[in-house]
């Protein structure tokens, strides 16, 4: 089983994005965001495995992956199409552990 969209799902996603763009173009009274992110996450694995997958995606989209802009250490590859960002993100296990932890007294 593939973690990412298969060819049918991919085609449906692309068609949906085009339909959305056309809808927003036709109906200027409908509010639109100033920017948007299209998020892709790697299959679950070790941090090293997930980061390696983000490096592969970074190569495919022609950018360099980094965690420099993330205070939580999220490792990402971002390709911008104007205000539309294709963002592949690996969330390290430590960030997940920090989210669900109980506060110390």
XYZ file of C-alpha atoms in Angstrom:
105
model
C 0.000 0.000 0.000
C 1.307 3.411 -0.957
C 1.178 6.198 1.604
C 0.772 8.849 -1.097
C -2.065 9.379 -3.576
C -2.321 6.798 -6.325
C -2.756 8.003 -9.926
C -6.553 8.193 -9.611
C -6.421 10.092 -6.323
C -3.691 12.374 -7.686
C -5.778 13.215 -10.755
C -8.783 13.951 -8.525
C -6.661 16.230 -6.304
C -5.319 18.165 -9.288
C -8.815 18.497 -10.773
C -10.142 19.690 -7.411
C -7.414 22.321 -7.111
C -8.228 23.586 -10.603
C -11.959 23.644 -9.798
C -11.262 25.609 -6.630
C -9.117 28.130 -8.503
C -11.786 28.561 -11.170
C -14.517 28.902 -8.522
C -12.603 31.603 -6.652
C -11.858 33.370 -9.929
C -15.554 33.331 -10.952
C -16.890 34.409 -7.551
C -14.747 37.272 -6.233
C -17.146 37.912 -3.322
C -16.162 34.550 -1.773
C -13.357 35.170 0.752
C -10.014 33.609 -0.093
C -6.919 33.232 2.077
C -3.825 35.302 1.387
C -1.802 32.087 1.131
C -2.275 28.363 1.526
C -0.226 25.244 2.169
C -0.677 21.892 0.506
C 0.749 19.514 3.117
C 2.345 16.130 2.468
C 3.614 13.908 5.279
C 5.987 10.940 4.976
C 5.032 7.462 6.118
C 5.549 6.904 9.831
C 9.042 5.727 10.688
C 12.066 6.755 12.682
C 13.016 10.414 12.546
C 15.931 9.500 10.257
C 13.620 7.579 7.885
C 11.064 10.382 7.750
C 13.751 13.036 7.246
C 15.298 10.948 4.450
C 11.908 10.796 2.728
C 11.612 14.588 2.972
C 15.092 14.859 1.407
C 13.878 12.703 -1.512
C 10.823 14.926 -1.966
C 13.025 18.034 -1.739
C 15.083 16.692 -4.631
C 11.936 15.974 -6.634
C 10.621 19.534 -6.222
C 14.028 21.209 -6.559
C 14.549 22.638 -3.077
C 16.646 21.930 0.015
C 14.965 20.504 3.108
C 15.576 22.136 6.470
C 14.329 22.516 10.035
C 15.739 26.061 10.300
C 12.360 27.845 10.315
C 10.678 25.529 12.813
C 10.967 26.033 16.560
C 9.623 22.482 17.051
C 12.187 20.935 14.703
C 9.757 20.055 11.926
C 11.837 19.057 8.915
C 10.350 20.354 5.691
C 10.804 20.940 2.001
C 8.812 23.843 0.599
C 8.236 24.861 -2.998
C 6.278 28.065 -3.460
C 3.979 28.858 -6.340
C 3.266 32.452 -5.418
C 1.174 32.305 -2.242
C 0.519 28.576 -2.703
C 3.081 26.407 -0.908
C 3.698 22.715 -1.521
C 5.075 21.667 1.862
C 6.397 18.191 2.698
C 6.812 17.935 6.464
C 8.266 15.365 8.845
C 7.342 15.908 12.478
C 10.008 14.443 14.755
C 8.881 12.076 17.492
C 10.084 14.494 20.182
C 7.573 17.085 18.924
C 4.751 14.533 19.271
C 5.927 13.675 22.780
C 5.902 17.372 23.755
C 2.307 17.847 22.519
C 0.651 15.225 24.673
C 2.664 15.512 27.817
C 1.177 16.537 31.118
C 2.298 19.723 32.759
C 4.699 19.330 35.639
C 3.618 20.721 38.987
